[in-house]
Coordinates of C-alpha atoms and ligand atoms in Angstrom, one line a residue:
M11 CA -40.9 180.1 -12.1
R12 CA -39.0 177.9 -9.8
A13 CA -35.8 178.4 -7.8
S14 CA -34.0 175.8 -10.1
D15 CA -34.7 178.0 -13.2
L16 CA -32.3 180.7 -11.9
I17 CA -29.2 178.7 -12.6
R18 CA -30.3 178.6 -16.2
F19 CA -30.7 182.3 -16.2
K20 CA -27.2 182.8 -14.9
Q21 CA -25.8 180.3 -17.5
S22 CA -27.5 182.2 -20.3
G23 CA -26.4 185.6 -19.0
R24 CA -29.9 186.8 -18.3
T25 CA -30.0 189.3 -15.5
I26 CA -32.2 188.2 -12.6
T27 CA -34.5 190.8 -11.0
M28 CA -36.0 190.7 -7.5
L29 CA -38.1 193.3 -5.7
T30 CA -39.6 193.2 -2.3
A31 CA -43.3 193.2 -1.5
W32 CA -45.1 193.2 1.9
D33 CA -48.8 193.0 1.1
A34 CA -51.2 192.2 -1.8
L35 CA -51.1 195.7 -3.2
S36 CA -47.3 196.0 -3.4
A37 CA -47.1 192.4 -4.8
S38 CA -49.6 193.2 -7.6
V39 CA -47.5 196.3 -8.5
V40 CA -44.2 194.3 -8.5
E41 CA -45.8 191.5 -10.5
E42 CA -47.2 193.9 -13.1
A43 CA -43.7 195.6 -13.3
G44 CA -42.3 192.2 -14.3
A45 CA -39.9 191.2 -11.5
D46 CA -38.6 187.6 -11.8
I47 CA -38.7 187.1 -8.0
V48 CA -40.9 188.7 -5.3
L49 CA -39.1 188.8 -2.0
V50 CA -41.2 189.0 1.1
G51 CA -38.2 190.4 3.0
D52 CA -38.0 190.8 6.7
S53 CA -37.4 194.5 5.9
L54 CA -41.2 194.6 6.1
A55 CA -40.6 194.9 9.9
M56 CA -39.4 198.4 9.2
V57 CA -41.4 199.3 6.0
S58 CA -44.7 198.0 7.0
L59 CA -44.7 197.4 10.8
G60 CA -42.8 200.5 11.8
H61 CA -40.0 198.7 13.7
A62 CA -36.5 200.3 13.9
T63 CA -34.8 197.0 12.8
T64 CA -35.8 193.7 11.2
L65 CA -35.3 191.8 14.5
P66 CA -38.9 192.0 16.0
V67 CA -40.8 190.5 13.1
T68 CA -42.2 187.0 14.0
L69 CA -42.7 183.9 12.0
E70 CA -46.5 184.3 12.2
Q71 CA -46.2 187.9 10.9
M72 CA -43.9 186.7 8.0
L73 CA -46.5 184.1 7.2
L74 CA -49.4 186.6 7.3
H75 CA -47.5 189.0 4.9
T76 CA -46.4 186.2 2.6
Q77 CA -50.0 185.0 2.3
A78 CA -51.1 188.5 1.4
V79 CA -48.4 188.8 -1.2
C80 CA -49.5 185.5 -2.7
R81 CA -53.1 186.7 -2.9
G82 CA -51.9 189.9 -4.6
L83 CA -50.4 187.9 -7.6
S84 CA -52.9 187.5 -10.4
K85 CA -51.0 186.0 -13.4
P86 CA -51.6 182.4 -14.2
P87 CA -49.4 180.3 -11.8
S88 CA -46.8 179.4 -14.5
E89 CA -46.3 183.1 -15.3
Q90 CA -46.1 184.3 -11.8
P91 CA -42.8 185.5 -10.2
L92 CA -41.1 183.2 -7.8
V93 CA -42.0 184.1 -4.2
I94 CA -39.2 183.9 -1.7
T95 CA -39.9 184.6 2.0
D96 CA -37.4 185.6 4.7
L97 CA -36.9 183.4 7.7
P98 CA -37.1 185.9 10.6
F99 CA -34.5 186.4 13.3
L100 CA -34.3 183.4 15.7
S101 CA -36.5 181.2 13.6
Y102 CA -33.5 179.2 12.3
Q103 CA -30.8 179.8 14.9
C104 CA -32.3 177.6 17.6
G105 CA -31.8 174.1 16.3
L106 CA -32.2 172.2 13.1
D107 CA -35.7 170.8 13.9
R108 CA -37.1 174.3 14.7
A109 CA -35.5 175.7 11.5
V110 CA -37.2 173.0 9.4
A111 CA -40.5 173.5 11.1
A112 CA -40.3 177.3 10.6
A113 CA -39.4 177.1 6.9
G114 CA -41.9 174.3 6.4
H115 CA -44.6 176.3 8.0
L116 CA -44.1 179.2 5.6
L117 CA -44.1 176.9 2.5
K118 CA -47.0 174.8 3.7
H119 CA -49.3 177.8 4.2
S120 CA -48.4 180.1 1.4
C121 CA -47.4 180.1 -2.2
A122 CA -43.7 180.7 -1.4
G123 CA -41.3 178.6 -3.4
G124 CA -38.3 179.0 -1.1
V125 CA -36.9 180.8 1.9
K126 CA -34.0 183.2 2.5
L127 CA -31.8 183.3 5.5
E128 CA -28.7 185.3 6.6
G129 CA -25.1 184.4 7.4
A130 CA -22.8 181.4 6.9
E131 CA -21.8 180.4 10.5
P132 CA -21.4 176.6 10.8
E133 CA -24.8 176.3 12.5
V134 CA -26.5 178.2 9.6
V135 CA -24.7 176.1 7.0
Q136 CA -26.0 173.0 8.8
V137 CA -29.5 174.4 8.7
I138 CA -29.2 175.1 4.9
E139 CA -28.1 171.5 4.3
R140 CA -31.0 170.1 6.3
L141 CA -33.6 172.4 4.6
V142 CA -32.3 171.5 1.1
R143 CA -32.4 167.8 2.0
M144 CA -36.0 168.3 3.1
G145 CA -36.9 169.7 -0.3
I146 CA -36.9 173.4 0.7
P147 CA -35.1 175.7 -1.7
V148 CA -32.8 178.2 0.2
M149 CA -31.4 181.6 -0.9
G150 CA -28.4 182.7 1.2
H151 CA -27.6 186.3 2.2
L152 CA -24.1 187.6 2.9
G153 CA -22.3 190.9 3.3
L154 CA -24.5 193.4 5.2
T155 CA -26.9 191.1 7.1
P156 CA -29.5 193.3 8.9
Q157 CA -30.3 190.6 11.4
S158 CA -26.8 191.2 12.8
V159 CA -27.2 194.9 13.1
H160 CA -26.2 195.0 16.7
Q161 CA -22.8 193.4 15.8
L162 CA -22.2 194.9 12.3
G163 CA -24.3 198.0 12.0
Y164 CA -25.4 199.0 8.5
R165 CA -21.8 199.6 7.3
R166 CA -20.4 198.4 4.0
Q167 CA -18.9 194.9 4.7
A168 CA -15.7 193.1 3.5
K169 CA -13.6 196.2 2.9
D170 CA -10.2 194.7 3.7
P171 CA -8.5 191.6 2.1
V172 CA -8.9 189.4 5.2
S173 CA -12.7 189.9 5.4
Q174 CA -13.0 189.6 1.6
E175 CA -11.3 186.2 1.7
R176 CA -13.6 185.2 4.6
L177 CA -16.6 186.2 2.6
R178 CA -15.4 184.2 -0.4
L179 CA -15.1 181.1 1.7
Q180 CA -18.5 181.7 3.2
A181 CA -20.1 182.1 -0.2
S182 CA -18.5 178.8 -1.3
E183 CA -19.8 177.1 1.9
L184 CA -23.4 178.3 1.0
E185 CA -23.1 177.0 -2.5
K186 CA -21.8 173.6 -1.2
A187 CA -24.6 173.5 1.3
G188 CA -27.1 173.7 -1.6
C189 CA -28.3 177.3 -1.8
F190 CA -29.9 178.0 -5.2
A191 CA -28.8 181.7 -5.1
M192 CA -27.5 184.3 -2.7
V193 CA -28.1 187.9 -2.0
L194 CA -24.9 190.0 -1.6
E195 CA -25.5 193.2 0.3
H196 CA -23.4 196.4 0.5
V197 CA -19.9 195.0 -0.4
P198 CA -17.3 196.3 -2.8
E199 CA -18.1 195.8 -6.5
A200 CA -14.9 194.0 -7.3
L201 CA -15.6 191.4 -4.6
A202 CA -19.1 190.8 -6.0
G203 CA -17.5 190.3 -9.5
H204 CA -15.1 187.7 -8.1
L205 CA -18.0 185.8 -6.4
R206 CA -20.1 186.0 -9.5
R207 CA -17.3 184.4 -11.4
D208 CA -16.3 181.8 -8.8
L209 CA -19.8 180.5 -8.0
A210 CA -22.2 178.4 -10.2
I211 CA -25.2 179.8 -8.4
P212 CA -26.5 183.3 -9.1
V213 CA -25.3 186.3 -7.0
I214 CA -28.0 188.9 -6.6
G215 CA -26.6 192.2 -5.4
I216 CA -27.9 195.2 -3.5
G217 CA -25.3 197.9 -3.0
A218 CA -22.8 195.6 -4.5
G219 CA -22.4 197.2 -8.0
Q220 CA -23.4 196.1 -11.4
N221 CA -21.1 193.0 -11.6
C222 CA -23.7 190.6 -10.2
D223 CA -26.0 188.0 -11.9
G224 CA -29.0 189.9 -10.7
Q225 CA -30.2 192.9 -8.6
V226 CA -32.6 193.3 -5.8
S227 CA -34.1 196.4 -4.3
V228 CA -36.5 197.2 -1.5
T229 CA -39.6 198.4 -3.5
A230 CA -40.5 201.1 -0.9
D231 CA -37.0 202.6 -1.2
L232 CA -37.1 202.5 -5.0
L233 CA -40.4 204.3 -5.0
G234 CA -39.2 206.9 -2.6
L235 CA -41.8 206.0 0.0
T236 CA -39.6 205.4 3.0
P237 CA -38.7 208.5 5.1
R238 CA -34.9 207.5 5.2
Q239 CA -33.2 206.0 2.1
P240 CA -30.3 203.7 2.4
P241 CA -27.3 205.3 0.6
F242 CA -26.9 202.4 -1.8
S243 CA -30.5 202.3 -2.8
P244 CA -31.5 205.6 -4.4
A245 CA -35.2 206.3 -5.1
R246 CA -36.4 206.3 -8.7
L247 CA -39.5 208.3 -7.8
E248 CA -40.3 211.0 -5.2
G249 CA -43.2 208.7 -4.2
R250 CA -43.7 210.0 -0.7
T251 CA -43.7 213.7 -1.8
L252 CA -45.9 213.0 -4.8
G253 CA -48.4 211.0 -2.7
I254 CA -48.5 213.5 0.1
E255 CA -49.1 216.3 -2.4
A256 CA -51.9 214.5 -4.1
L257 CA -53.6 213.7 -0.8
R258 CA -53.1 217.3 0.4
C259 CA -54.7 218.7 -2.8
W260 CA -57.7 216.3 -2.5
L261 CA -58.3 217.2 1.1
E262 CA -58.1 220.9 0.3
E263 CA -60.5 220.5 -2.6
Q264 CA -63.1 218.6 -0.5
R265 CA -63.2 221.7 1.8
Q266 CA -64.4 223.8 -1.1
P267 CA -68.2 224.2 -1.5
G268 CA -69.6 221.9 -4.2
A269 CA -66.5 219.7 -4.5
D270 CA -66.7 216.4 -6.4
P271 CA -64.8 213.7 -4.5
T272 CA -64.9 211.3 -7.5
T273 CA -63.1 213.5 -10.1
A274 CA -59.5 212.7 -10.9
Q275 CA -58.9 216.3 -12.0
P276 CA -58.3 219.3 -9.7
P277 CA -61.0 222.0 -10.2
P278 CA -60.2 224.9 -12.4
G279 CA -58.3 227.6 -10.6
S280 CA -56.8 225.1 -8.1
D281 CA -53.0 225.3 -7.7
C282 CA -52.8 221.5 -7.3
Ligands
KIV6 O1 -35.4 192.0 3.8 C1 -35.1 192.5 2.7 O2 -35.8 193.3 2.1 C2 -33.9 192.0 2.1 C3 -33.3 192.7 0.9 C4 -32.6 193.9 1.4 C5 -32.5 191.8 0.1 O3 -33.3 191.0 2.6

């Protein structure tokens, strides 16, 4: 799958699906589940590296995790999901040449087929134009942009008509600059619907309602593994509770005389 295939999906009304992965194991699960796109999101700073925000993750850490995700994919290359990797904070805000070098570094040394970056300030739009001219597919990201947490917090964005109009202009700027798709995070559903209609490129929503060309979710949230769930991303599984319970039972069993550590079944009489 290539970035350019996604426009065809939008035109034919096929919903685009994207899930995050942060290592080989999560990538293999996401691939097996059948996602169109695997996003190596900079949310891995929180999910995998234990940071409080996405800001601390470095370019080299993003590369390391993207390489692990690529190694976790096992389908034949033509059947593999598209891998998109996030450009981390300050890897694309400090000049065009540095942005091209950062994006090129990720694509050169991993299987990623494109990068994602946040915002639509004039400097960011220039970066997108340059990357696209250099042959690097770019996914935009508007609405709640976690790299701007110190300015915007994690609040729903574009709630009033003025900020909605601004976001519509920004989205059109990203399309003109050459983005092949964009993530729209935590904005009103009606606005997402307008953008989906106005833009030729796919709008992939998270916390933006059903009226999008596709949906993305942070896999650890969906599986209920993260200690704190974002309000717009409910868990589909009590993964953390189930996992802790399974581990607790196994540990308890091993403390019993004659326990078999290889059996998948709890011994008779166990309350696990
Ligand atoms: O980093 C990430 O996981 C993301 C998704 C929330 C879209 O950008």
